XYZ file of C-alpha atoms in Angstrom:
744
model
C -0.200 -94.518 -54.100
C 2.397 -91.901 -55.069
C 4.354 -89.554 -52.847
C 6.166 -86.301 -53.690
C 8.080 -84.385 -51.012
C 7.313 -80.674 -50.758
C 9.716 -79.999 -47.923
C 12.844 -81.783 -46.921
C 12.159 -82.131 -43.237
C 9.856 -81.292 -40.400
C 10.453 -77.938 -38.808
C 12.101 -77.834 -35.390
C 10.103 -75.206 -33.501
C 10.623 -74.082 -29.955
C 8.494 -75.808 -27.356
C 6.170 -72.792 -27.319
C 5.389 -73.176 -31.017
C 3.334 -76.064 -32.370
C 5.400 -78.554 -34.383
C 4.845 -78.332 -38.116
C 5.199 -81.623 -39.957
C 6.496 -81.538 -43.503
C 3.991 -82.156 -46.279
C 4.512 -85.220 -48.447
C 1.479 -85.452 -50.736
C 0.272 -89.033 -51.047
C -2.543 -89.773 -53.469
C -5.260 -92.267 -52.605
C -7.696 -93.139 -55.368
C -10.875 -95.178 -54.941
C -14.102 -95.230 -56.928
C -12.831 -92.463 -59.176
C -12.113 -90.163 -56.234
C -8.570 -89.000 -55.525
C -7.678 -87.719 -52.082
C -4.329 -86.063 -51.380
C -2.999 -86.825 -47.908
C -0.067 -84.655 -46.840
C 0.768 -86.488 -43.623
C 0.577 -90.199 -44.364
C 4.350 -90.350 -43.964
C 3.861 -90.042 -40.201
C 2.763 -93.710 -40.233
C 6.399 -94.886 -40.257
C 6.954 -95.417 -36.544
C 10.475 -96.740 -37.194
C 11.486 -93.347 -38.592
C 13.662 -91.232 -36.337
C 12.072 -88.169 -37.924
C 8.588 -89.358 -36.973
C 9.655 -90.108 -33.402
C 11.297 -86.691 -33.141
C 8.090 -85.071 -34.365
C 6.003 -86.927 -31.784
C 8.376 -85.903 -29.018
C 8.088 -82.305 -30.216
C 4.298 -82.635 -29.956
C 4.684 -83.749 -26.354
C 7.044 -80.882 -25.598
C 4.559 -78.420 -27.076
C 1.590 -79.709 -25.091
C 3.679 -79.733 -21.925
C 4.498 -76.052 -22.455
C 0.934 -75.030 -23.323
C -0.582 -76.906 -20.365
C 2.179 -76.233 -17.835
C -0.135 -73.924 -15.878
C -2.496 -76.885 -15.396
C 0.082 -78.890 -13.472
C -1.123 -77.787 -9.991
C -4.678 -78.717 -10.989
C -3.500 -82.066 -12.369
C -1.677 -82.762 -9.146
C -4.739 -81.792 -7.110
C -6.979 -84.140 -9.092
C -4.411 -86.940 -8.885
C -4.251 -86.513 -5.095
C -8.057 -86.551 -4.936
C -8.171 -89.831 -6.875
C -5.437 -91.251 -4.689
C -7.017 -89.886 -1.510
C -10.353 -91.560 -2.251
C -8.824 -94.901 -3.185
C -8.052 -97.535 -0.582
C -4.663 -98.394 -2.001
C -4.112 -101.477 0.119
C -7.137 -103.564 -0.729
C -8.182 -106.933 -2.052
C -10.912 -108.484 -4.132
C -13.617 -110.787 -2.841
C -12.292 -114.349 -3.171
C -13.981 -116.436 -5.856
C -13.909 -120.192 -5.765
C -12.444 -122.231 -8.598
C -12.396 -125.961 -7.946
C -10.627 -126.529 -4.632
C -9.237 -122.996 -4.169
C -10.318 -119.465 -3.365
C -8.653 -116.973 -5.719
C -8.311 -113.239 -5.070
C -6.070 -110.275 -5.823
C -4.382 -107.829 -3.496
C -3.293 -104.248 -4.093
C -0.685 -102.605 -1.889
C -0.177 -98.903 -1.233
C 2.695 -97.569 -3.320
C 2.659 -100.490 -5.737
C 1.400 -100.135 -9.298
C 0.117 -103.643 -9.937
C -2.071 -106.274 -8.350
C -0.882 -109.467 -6.663
C -2.786 -112.644 -7.531
C -3.263 -115.033 -4.597
C -5.133 -118.134 -3.532
C -6.002 -120.104 -0.425
C -7.338 -123.639 -0.186
C -11.103 -124.146 0.076
C -12.823 -126.756 2.208
C -15.672 -129.142 1.455
C -17.770 -129.813 4.553
C -20.942 -130.945 2.796
C -22.729 -127.685 3.635
C -22.930 -126.269 0.124
C -23.706 -122.682 1.066
C -20.981 -122.619 3.721
C -18.478 -124.179 1.336
C -19.219 -121.423 -1.201
C -19.018 -118.596 1.323
C -15.738 -116.732 0.693
C -13.250 -116.564 3.548
C -13.089 -113.350 5.531
C -10.154 -111.335 4.257
C -8.662 -108.053 5.402
C -6.534 -105.519 3.518
C -2.894 -105.992 4.360
C -3.508 -109.134 6.415
C -2.419 -112.514 5.078
C -4.747 -115.493 5.333
C -3.185 -118.656 6.781
C -2.043 -120.810 3.885
C -2.158 -117.940 1.387
C -0.110 -118.495 -1.769
C 1.038 -115.843 -4.238
C 0.408 -116.926 -7.817
C 1.648 -113.804 -9.607
C 3.038 -110.532 -8.270
C 2.643 -107.998 -11.064
C 5.082 -105.632 -9.378
C 7.893 -108.189 -9.576
C 6.982 -109.147 -13.140
C 6.903 -105.485 -14.230
C 10.223 -104.553 -12.647
C 12.490 -102.900 -15.204
C 9.847 -103.105 -17.942
C 8.343 -100.050 -19.716
C 4.860 -101.590 -19.701
C 3.063 -104.468 -18.005
C -0.287 -106.066 -18.718
C -1.699 -109.540 -18.139
C -3.682 -110.971 -21.049
C -4.985 -114.102 -19.396
C -4.415 -116.634 -16.638
C -5.445 -120.242 -16.119
C -5.118 -122.920 -13.432
C -5.359 -126.655 -13.928
C -8.323 -128.418 -12.311
C -6.010 -130.073 -9.795
C -4.519 -126.678 -8.907
C -0.899 -127.605 -9.620
C -0.103 -125.480 -12.679
C -0.661 -121.763 -13.297
C -0.408 -120.166 -16.737
C -0.154 -116.426 -17.326
C 0.350 -114.235 -20.403
C 2.265 -110.941 -20.157
C 2.649 -107.953 -22.508
C 5.630 -105.661 -21.876
C 5.170 -103.215 -24.758
C 1.468 -102.366 -25.004
C 0.976 -103.950 -28.431
C -1.314 -106.698 -27.073
C 1.009 -109.542 -28.013
C 1.678 -111.675 -24.967
C 4.259 -114.179 -23.786
C 2.807 -117.251 -22.086
C 4.601 -118.880 -19.170
C 3.579 -121.750 -16.896
C 4.441 -122.057 -13.211
C 4.474 -125.282 -11.208
C 2.699 -124.185 -8.048
C 4.113 -127.116 -6.082
C 7.693 -125.903 -6.534
C 7.314 -122.287 -7.659
C 9.483 -123.083 -10.673
C 8.662 -122.058 -14.234
C 8.269 -124.839 -16.763
C 10.504 -124.642 -19.838
C 7.363 -124.162 -21.989
C 7.345 -120.513 -23.192
C 5.022 -119.416 -26.006
C 5.599 -116.028 -27.628
C 3.235 -113.687 -29.480
C -0.122 -115.007 -28.339
C -3.364 -113.035 -27.972
C -5.795 -112.698 -25.049
C -7.119 -115.766 -23.277
C -5.608 -119.095 -22.200
C -7.203 -122.296 -20.903
C -5.965 -125.676 -19.758
C -7.665 -128.837 -20.920
C -9.575 -130.507 -18.069
C -6.835 -133.135 -17.673
C -4.127 -130.441 -17.492
C -1.974 -131.940 -20.253
C -2.675 -129.242 -22.859
C -3.059 -125.486 -22.909
C -5.093 -123.622 -25.516
C -4.276 -120.158 -26.793
C -5.041 -117.747 -29.641
C -2.692 -116.317 -32.276
C -3.191 -113.137 -34.317
C -2.306 -112.662 -37.968
C -0.311 -109.779 -39.439
C -3.330 -107.473 -39.183
C -3.702 -108.235 -35.466
C -6.808 -110.357 -36.031
C -7.117 -113.488 -33.874
C -7.272 -116.249 -36.462
C -5.860 -119.438 -34.909
C -6.651 -121.424 -31.792
C -3.741 -123.685 -30.973
C -3.053 -126.417 -28.434
C 0.298 -126.902 -26.735
C 1.068 -130.243 -25.105
C 3.094 -129.530 -21.987
C 6.681 -130.666 -22.272
C 6.774 -130.675 -26.072
C 8.400 -128.145 -28.442
C 6.211 -125.148 -29.277
C 6.948 -125.821 -32.945
C 4.807 -128.955 -32.624
C 1.738 -127.117 -31.310
C -1.474 -128.157 -33.049
C -3.782 -125.751 -34.844
C -7.224 -126.676 -33.515
C -8.902 -124.252 -35.877
C -7.842 -121.507 -38.309
C -10.214 -118.792 -39.518
C -9.222 -117.444 -42.943
C -12.041 -114.925 -43.445
C -10.373 -111.574 -42.719
C -13.681 -110.079 -41.585
C -14.245 -112.667 -38.830
C -12.940 -112.666 -35.269
C -11.970 -115.906 -33.508
C -12.051 -116.722 -29.824
C -12.592 -119.680 -27.520
C -13.669 -120.752 -24.067
C -14.446 -123.934 -22.225
C -18.095 -124.874 -21.863
C -19.493 -124.344 -18.373
C -19.257 -128.062 -17.595
C -15.780 -128.240 -19.192
C -16.702 -131.066 -21.528
C -16.137 -128.963 -24.652
C -13.809 -126.408 -26.156
C -16.167 -123.811 -27.642
C -14.828 -121.857 -30.618
C -16.599 -118.568 -31.352
C -16.209 -117.113 -34.839
C -18.052 -113.997 -35.894
C -18.569 -110.364 -36.692
C -21.257 -107.975 -35.483
C -23.884 -109.373 -37.868
C -23.528 -113.164 -37.914
C -21.468 -115.868 -36.283
C -20.541 -119.526 -36.099
C -19.807 -121.775 -33.131
C -17.659 -124.891 -33.418
C -17.301 -127.503 -30.701
C -14.485 -129.852 -29.760
C -15.505 -132.528 -27.278
C -12.566 -133.394 -25.047
C -13.471 -137.077 -24.757
C -13.862 -137.492 -28.527
C -11.079 -139.849 -29.641
C -11.180 -138.390 -33.160
C -10.860 -134.830 -31.772
C -13.285 -133.669 -34.453
C -14.447 -130.045 -34.505
C -18.174 -129.812 -35.308
C -20.255 -126.800 -36.398
C -23.449 -125.861 -34.558
C -25.003 -123.503 -37.147
C -23.087 -122.561 -40.289
C -22.244 -118.921 -40.816
C -23.887 -119.294 -44.236
C -27.237 -119.072 -42.443
C -26.311 -115.526 -41.332
C -27.544 -116.082 -37.782
C -25.908 -114.160 -34.943
C -25.745 -116.602 -32.055
C -23.875 -118.156 -29.151
C -24.074 -121.843 -28.238
C -23.578 -123.617 -24.928
C -23.604 -127.447 -24.853
C -24.750 -129.021 -21.591
C -26.521 -132.044 -20.112
C -30.166 -131.513 -19.170
C -31.824 -133.895 -16.747
C -35.258 -135.061 -17.852
C -38.288 -136.046 -15.731
C -37.015 -139.630 -15.648
C -33.667 -138.558 -14.197
C -31.772 -139.348 -17.402
C -29.479 -136.651 -18.788
C -29.634 -135.688 -22.448
C -27.252 -133.600 -24.533
C -28.698 -130.161 -25.323
C -27.471 -126.976 -26.977
C -28.512 -123.668 -25.449
C -28.776 -121.041 -28.190
C -28.852 -117.271 -27.700
C -29.715 -116.107 -31.212
C -31.360 -113.539 -33.470
C -33.156 -115.980 -35.777
C -36.434 -114.137 -36.361
C -35.633 -112.057 -33.282
C -33.733 -108.799 -33.764
C -33.315 -108.332 -29.984
C -32.319 -112.008 -29.660
C -33.992 -114.814 -27.732
C -32.984 -118.067 -26.031
C -33.848 -121.503 -27.402
C -33.031 -125.108 -26.638
C -32.047 -127.561 -29.362
C -31.285 -131.253 -29.569
C -27.992 -131.943 -31.384
C -29.898 -134.202 -33.816
C -32.011 -131.229 -34.890
C -28.911 -129.235 -35.755
C -27.971 -131.835 -38.345
C -31.063 -130.907 -40.382
C -31.411 -127.916 -42.724
C -32.047 -124.849 -40.582
C -35.596 -124.330 -41.880
C -36.523 -127.827 -40.720
C -35.024 -127.628 -37.243
C -37.351 -127.595 -34.227
C -36.111 -125.539 -31.268
C -37.841 -125.045 -27.939
C -38.327 -121.439 -26.839
C -36.834 -120.656 -23.430
C -36.827 -116.819 -23.459
C -39.093 -115.406 -26.126
C -38.314 -112.365 -28.226
C -39.405 -108.912 -27.074
C -39.177 -105.538 -28.789
C -38.533 -103.997 -25.362
C -35.951 -106.426 -23.975
C -32.535 -107.149 -25.439
C -31.174 -110.601 -24.596
C -27.410 -110.255 -24.220
C -26.470 -113.804 -23.366
C -27.295 -116.984 -21.490
C -25.376 -119.684 -19.667
C -25.920 -122.574 -17.304
C -24.848 -123.975 -13.984
C -25.582 -127.579 -13.055
C -29.000 -126.489 -11.751
C -29.950 -123.141 -13.302
C -30.129 -121.071 -16.448
C -28.636 -117.576 -16.149
C -29.806 -114.908 -18.608
C -28.403 -111.414 -19.092
C -30.939 -108.936 -20.456
C -31.216 -105.197 -21.035
C -34.505 -103.435 -20.336
C -35.128 -99.682 -20.181
C -31.377 -99.204 -20.875
C -30.465 -101.142 -17.701
C -28.543 -104.425 -17.670
C -30.218 -107.051 -15.489
C -29.766 -110.721 -14.537
C -32.474 -113.375 -14.456
C -32.251 -117.022 -13.370
C -34.531 -120.028 -13.634
C -34.190 -123.685 -12.711
C -33.233 -126.132 -15.451
C -36.101 -128.458 -14.547
C -38.694 -128.336 -17.305
C -36.624 -125.958 -19.418
C -38.168 -125.410 -22.846
C -41.460 -127.081 -21.859
C -44.780 -125.999 -20.382
C -43.308 -126.852 -16.970
C -40.550 -124.242 -17.313
C -40.116 -122.117 -14.197
C -40.718 -118.373 -14.079
C -37.521 -116.271 -14.095
C -36.295 -114.788 -10.837
C -34.493 -111.437 -10.898
C -32.430 -110.121 -7.979
C -34.006 -106.841 -6.885
C -32.087 -103.581 -6.473
C -33.466 -100.259 -5.268
C -31.842 -97.681 -7.569
C -33.251 -96.377 -10.853
C -29.956 -96.218 -12.753
C -27.624 -99.120 -12.048
C -25.673 -101.951 -13.645
C -25.924 -105.575 -12.481
C -24.028 -108.309 -14.245
C -22.779 -111.822 -13.683
C -19.234 -111.567 -12.393
C -18.551 -115.288 -12.600
C -20.137 -118.553 -11.684
C -18.901 -122.066 -11.196
C -20.856 -124.902 -12.775
C -21.379 -126.773 -9.500
C -21.891 -123.754 -7.252
C -25.191 -123.055 -5.456
C -24.526 -119.317 -5.921
C -23.607 -116.954 -8.717
C -21.352 -113.949 -8.275
C -22.871 -110.594 -9.252
C -21.245 -107.244 -9.739
C -23.329 -104.151 -9.023
C -22.648 -100.454 -9.355
C -24.378 -97.168 -10.041
C -23.157 -93.663 -10.692
C -22.755 -92.930 -6.997
C -22.747 -96.407 -5.439
C -19.223 -97.844 -5.399
C -18.753 -101.294 -6.861
C -20.475 -104.008 -4.859
C -19.957 -107.744 -5.019
C -22.911 -109.978 -4.219
C -23.411 -113.702 -4.114
C -26.914 -114.604 -5.227
C -28.062 -117.887 -3.727
C -29.859 -119.635 -6.559
C -33.597 -120.205 -6.007
C -34.776 -123.512 -4.555
C -38.188 -124.899 -3.660
C -37.530 -123.839 -0.071
C -36.305 -120.367 -1.073
C -37.989 -119.559 -4.416
C -36.826 -115.942 -4.521
C -33.195 -116.780 -3.899
C -31.115 -114.641 -1.568
C -28.830 -111.698 -2.267
C -25.736 -111.668 -0.021
C -23.523 -108.569 -0.030
C -19.893 -109.661 0.090
C -18.212 -106.285 -0.329
C -18.709 -102.654 -1.248
C -15.507 -101.066 -2.478
C -14.436 -98.504 0.095
C -14.178 -94.858 -0.929
C -12.086 -92.731 1.384
C -11.803 -88.982 1.828
C -15.207 -88.528 3.429
C -17.157 -89.641 0.372
C -20.935 -89.411 0.740
C -23.018 -90.540 -2.228
C -25.890 -88.305 -1.126
C -23.766 -85.285 -2.101
C -24.453 -86.102 -5.753
C -27.492 -86.499 -7.982
C -28.022 -88.735 -11.044
C -31.141 -88.341 -13.183
C -32.425 -89.798 -16.439
C -33.267 -87.098 -18.973
C -34.149 -87.246 -22.669
C -32.959 -85.161 -25.581
C -34.916 -85.056 -28.817
C -33.165 -85.603 -32.128
C -34.082 -83.727 -35.293
C -35.924 -86.833 -36.548
C -37.979 -87.011 -33.349
C -35.998 -89.855 -31.740
C -35.711 -89.579 -27.955
C -32.109 -89.939 -26.753
C -31.567 -91.094 -23.161
C -29.129 -89.050 -21.109
C -27.620 -89.689 -17.690
C -27.096 -86.336 -15.991
C -24.716 -86.266 -13.026
C -24.048 -83.286 -10.774
C -23.113 -82.189 -7.299
C -26.249 -81.463 -5.289
C -25.159 -77.877 -4.646
C -25.153 -76.945 -8.359
C -28.079 -74.660 -9.067
C -30.189 -74.565 -12.237
C -29.217 -70.961 -13.001
C -27.389 -71.424 -16.340
C -23.962 -70.692 -14.876
C -22.311 -74.089 -14.359
C -19.817 -75.812 -16.645
C -20.744 -79.033 -18.424
C -19.188 -82.071 -20.112
C -20.919 -84.336 -22.617
C -19.440 -87.823 -22.933
C -20.325 -90.321 -25.650
C -19.271 -93.448 -27.517
C -22.052 -94.838 -29.727
C -20.496 -97.771 -31.612
C -20.290 -101.580 -31.712
C -23.545 -101.932 -29.723
C -21.599 -101.091 -26.572
C -23.660 -99.510 -23.824
C -22.378 -96.804 -21.534
C -23.815 -98.371 -18.414
C -24.029 -96.674 -15.015
C -20.764 -97.113 -13.169
C -19.013 -95.517 -10.243
C -15.951 -93.458 -11.105
C -13.705 -91.965 -8.457
C -11.915 -89.696 -10.949
C -15.205 -88.236 -12.203
C -15.957 -86.929 -8.703
C -13.159 -84.396 -9.159
C -15.084 -82.750 -12.003
C -18.420 -82.887 -10.173
C -16.809 -81.332 -7.092
C -15.792 -78.390 -9.284
C -19.366 -77.785 -10.308
C -19.194 -79.532 -13.672
C -22.441 -81.148 -14.826
C -21.453 -84.471 -16.435
C -23.791 -85.821 -19.118
C -23.464 -89.319 -20.594
C -25.246 -89.309 -23.947
C -26.609 -92.792 -24.780
C -26.575 -92.134 -28.510
C -27.498 -94.392 -31.417
C -24.816 -96.886 -32.367
C -24.654 -98.091 -28.772
C -26.797 -100.850 -27.315
C -28.790 -99.095 -24.619
C -32.184 -99.430 -26.313
C -31.792 -102.743 -28.110
C -30.519 -103.914 -31.455
C -32.447 -101.272 -33.430
C -30.616 -98.592 -31.453
C -27.339 -100.051 -32.647
C -28.369 -100.569 -36.246
C -29.658 -97.002 -36.477
C -26.127 -95.761 -35.751
C -23.870 -97.909 -37.950
C -22.890 -98.170 -41.607
C -25.044 -95.822 -43.709
C -26.832 -94.442 -40.627
C -23.626 -93.650 -38.725
C -24.231 -89.905 -38.805
C -27.107 -90.420 -36.348
C -24.420 -91.068 -33.735
C -22.901 -87.647 -34.332
C -26.130 -85.666 -34.640
C -27.490 -87.366 -31.492
C -24.440 -86.144 -29.597
C -24.924 -82.584 -30.835
C -28.606 -82.798 -29.910
C -27.597 -83.987 -26.433
C -25.279 -80.987 -26.217
C -28.145 -78.691 -27.195
C -30.291 -80.255 -24.461
C -27.605 -79.451 -21.916
C -27.114 -75.924 -23.260
C -30.846 -75.257 -22.946
C -31.422 -77.171 -19.699
C -30.799 -74.273 -17.377
C -27.991 -76.130 -15.657
C -25.008 -74.769 -17.588
C -23.688 -71.733 -19.371
C -23.802 -72.737 -23.075
C -20.349 -71.205 -23.525
C -18.889 -73.589 -20.916
C -19.453 -77.047 -22.444
C -16.733 -79.574 -23.265
C -16.929 -82.886 -25.164
C -15.150 -86.116 -24.221
C -14.831 -89.498 -25.942
C -12.328 -92.217 -26.747
C -11.511 -94.702 -29.519
C -14.674 -94.879 -31.671
C -15.854 -92.143 -29.309
C -12.769 -90.267 -30.482
C -14.122 -90.464 -34.032
C -17.282 -88.981 -32.550
C -15.203 -86.142 -31.093
C -13.614 -85.418 -34.466
C -16.983 -85.488 -36.226
C -18.744 -83.142 -33.812
C -15.755 -80.783 -33.781
C -16.221 -80.410 -37.542
C -20.023 -80.262 -37.402
C -20.526 -77.868 -34.496
C -17.235 -76.429 -33.218
C -18.997 -73.360 -31.841
C -20.918 -75.478 -29.307
C -17.796 -76.588 -27.400
C -15.192 -74.753 -25.380
C -12.935 -77.824 -25.428
C -12.777 -81.323 -26.903
C -10.756 -84.219 -25.484
C -10.376 -87.111 -27.928
C -8.772 -90.180 -26.362
C -7.013 -92.640 -28.727
C -9.252 -91.201 -31.450
C -10.243 -93.092 -34.605
C -10.179 -89.873 -36.658
C -8.850 -91.202 -39.975
C -11.217 -94.153 -40.415
C -11.401 -94.159 -44.180
C -7.646 -94.461 -44.700
C -7.485 -97.261 -42.147
C -10.425 -99.291 -43.419
C -9.367 -98.924 -47.041
C -6.189 -100.838 -46.194
C -7.095 -104.410 -45.146
C -3.465 -105.034 -44.201
C -3.614 -102.500 -41.381
C -4.387 -103.888 -37.914
C -8.015 -104.996 -37.542
C -9.215 -103.052 -40.603
C -11.102 -105.886 -42.294
C -12.975 -106.578 -39.065
C -14.402 -103.062 -39.221
C -16.402 -103.610 -42.421
C -19.409 -104.938 -40.513
C -19.468 -101.787 -38.395
C -18.812 -99.052 -40.933
C -19.352 -100.787 -44.278
C -16.726 -101.776 -46.831
C -15.500 -98.678 -48.689
C -13.185 -100.811 -50.835
C -16.013 -102.533 -52.695
C -18.930 -100.158 -52.143
C -18.786 -96.672 -53.644
C -21.751 -95.522 -51.542
C -20.001 -96.546 -48.328
C -16.828 -94.795 -49.502
C -18.702 -91.561 -50.226
C -20.642 -91.736 -46.958
C -17.548 -92.351 -44.835
C -15.655 -89.603 -46.636
C -18.481 -87.217 -45.826
C -17.933 -87.623 -42.069
C -14.303 -88.778 -41.648
C -12.891 -86.201 -39.196
C -9.480 -85.893 -40.841
C -10.906 -85.376 -44.318
C -13.549 -82.863 -43.237
C -11.472 -80.410 -41.252
C -12.558 -76.991 -42.469
C -11.694 -73.337 -42.101
C -13.525 -72.494 -38.930
C -12.613 -71.481 -35.390
C -12.029 -74.775 -33.599
C -12.195 -74.955 -29.798
C -9.343 -76.129 -27.609
C -8.630 -79.716 -28.661
C -6.494 -82.375 -26.991
C -5.821 -85.622 -28.841
C -4.502 -88.186 -26.354
C -2.898 -91.309 -27.793
C -0.282 -94.058 -27.363
C 2.663 -94.957 -29.579
C 2.069 -98.718 -29.418
C -1.707 -98.732 -29.786
C -2.634 -101.503 -32.229
C -6.341 -100.661 -32.411
C -6.178 -96.963 -33.267
C -2.725 -96.152 -34.592
C -1.050 -92.998 -33.263
C -0.753 -91.740 -36.843
C -4.473 -90.928 -36.961
C -4.446 -88.212 -34.268
C -0.970 -87.109 -35.421
C -2.320 -86.337 -38.911
C -5.571 -84.877 -37.595
C -3.841 -82.419 -35.293
C -1.671 -81.143 -38.145
C -4.677 -80.581 -40.385
C -6.623 -78.867 -37.598
C -3.784 -76.425 -37.053
C -3.583 -75.776 -40.784
C -7.263 -74.937 -41.093
C -8.455 -73.370 -37.868
C -9.282 -69.696 -38.043
C -9.240 -69.423 -34.277
C -6.440 -69.048 -31.772
C -7.206 -71.873 -29.361
C -4.390 -74.436 -28.942
C -4.683 -77.842 -30.601
C -2.591 -80.389 -28.751
C -1.420 -83.960 -29.045
C -0.342 -85.885 -25.964
C 1.288 -89.234 -26.743
C 2.278 -91.950 -24.301
C 5.401 -93.434 -25.846
C 5.206 -96.678 -23.803
C 1.464 -97.351 -23.877
C -1.164 -99.212 -25.846
C -4.872 -98.685 -26.525
C -5.611 -98.371 -22.819
C -2.755 -95.941 -22.261
C 0.163 -96.569 -19.973
C 0.163 -99.430 -17.479
C 0.221 -99.110 -13.710
C -2.583 -97.625 -11.665
C -0.734 -94.486 -10.535
C 0.294 -93.697 -14.103
C -3.298 -94.234 -15.260
C -4.587 -91.957 -12.498
C -2.215 -89.249 -13.702
C -3.443 -89.700 -17.281
C -7.053 -89.265 -16.173
C -6.019 -86.254 -14.074
C -4.421 -84.741 -17.196
C -7.634 -85.137 -19.218
C -9.863 -83.764 -16.477
C -7.546 -80.864 -15.664
C -7.521 -79.888 -19.339
C -11.330 -79.892 -19.340
C -11.737 -78.088 -16.022
C -9.187 -75.422 -16.945
C -10.779 -74.906 -20.352
C -14.193 -74.429 -18.738
C -13.006 -72.145 -15.940
C -13.943 -74.788 -13.395
C -10.685 -75.258 -11.525
C -11.933 -74.374 -8.048
C -13.744 -76.791 -5.760
C -17.302 -75.986 -4.742
C -17.663 -74.863 -1.127
C -17.564 -77.946 1.088
C -16.709 -80.293 -1.789
C -13.563 -82.366 -2.249
C -11.646 -84.585 0.140
C -12.732 -84.353 3.758
């Protein structure tokens, strides 16, 4: 790559004038194609000139949006006014303790606590969480970690993992103080409150103690921010002597770990979006040998859970539970004997537990000591099913039992379960039902349907009434005839007279589903008459694996055209004025925002792109950049494949900015984001300003102390969301509350 300066420095405009970055042409040549990038120099975050430019961008957006400050403050106060600031989670039992977190009014961060559990012999009673009240201590309550104390004097605070030894004496926690997702691990002796001398720097998410509490496992990232090592630290020994349990050298594979449900194994998960490999380390194996379940060479996408299954004779046999896509694009669940896995794959005999269905996506499966738990997706909705382990994989296998809920659009997922517990914890929410926590009593012969016990519904203050709002499932039709599911949310007083404002939100990547969830901040838009549409576009996972595969690699443009088709549905629905529609998306959804802004700028009054992946080709062409190599399975590899290069170049937002009247655009990003580097929106915004033939402002808002999720601290995050929503509401002329709406 070659660079030639055209100008000596960036201009220094007044705050009312958009900053103009200097042009330093940098040539990038691949597959015979040369692209000249004028703003690649903005990648140097150590440069004082770059930092000054970013600060000028902030000053400009602050000036342009200054009139929105009262609206931002109003939305912030609405979020705050609906939130019970002093609150606590439902305690969950881990071994001999109930763990929970508290939040306190005026404090940014949660406080992690525990209280001792009792074992009376009544299993249901022993797994019934203690009654807790906001602001009221429980006798014997212990504070494990107060995030407010830990964050004091720090620009950023995030916890990347915690762990407690089985005997409850040691507590490990990993903290990030910069937003770059590199954590420092510390260990507290809960008997004395003192920190152990063991401190491990620069680890990634997730920590676990060995069952005997003598070792702690953690993950390390390489220079491209890819987790590639799982290491073990023996307490009391120098960190320099930590053992590498496993190292993954394939730059396109992600590495993680967990303990098996029965804690007999360390389970190493290695994979990408198309195939995977599980390796097992049995804790009682004297040789400490790591074994492979199914080699990645077989190109099977799977997860494996080792466990002991009791047979009809009462003897327990080692089994491997497999959730896999072998001959099953939507995945299925099978049971395998370890001896079978030693054979060539084609010769292995597995027992079917959950068969494949074109209409049901199997997301995962796990076990307790008595039951199989399966997560599935049907008709876009995530559901949970359970069945007893007795007879599993045989003709005597029990029928699945599914907890029943009474809403059409909802999300129900396993929120945690303990191997020995007679209950599993479920999380439930819908668009207008605040988060609920249930315990589902697992089915027995005496109670074959199980029992759903509501433990808590998150309180919403300010006179909230869910019946004031309406959520419906609608369908847009794509140009190729595909039906695209939409979730359409509105205040009940909005009339279908083509006058309201509307927002279309989308993501559409990595097989992630935009499931129904309750959002306090979103109410502030609905209360201003905005119709909020979630477009479940291809590239997501809402309608199974095909839905994902039809929106990735060389079919990625379906994601973008689906979003535009969803916008057209809204424009023609009779609910909104077609001139009052905004678009919203973040990360890969930010790429979506850049693509649709280029494809159909006339359809949007405003676009908000949060931490937007708008320069994907530059990033993925450089395998040394953070996480780039991992993206090849999602987008294709433009380094080796000329067709992928040409296809990506044809939709890359930064490289397809054209001379057209762009709508109002806000690119919201963070300086320390390691997933989507700030340089992408910084370059994009410059090019948009260069090319637009319109007069609408194009802004960049950058959090100088945040990461991919923005700044830390709940009040700061509420203000960030208020900024985004105020920008949208102001752009759509929807600043005023509907009569009777808002805080009561």
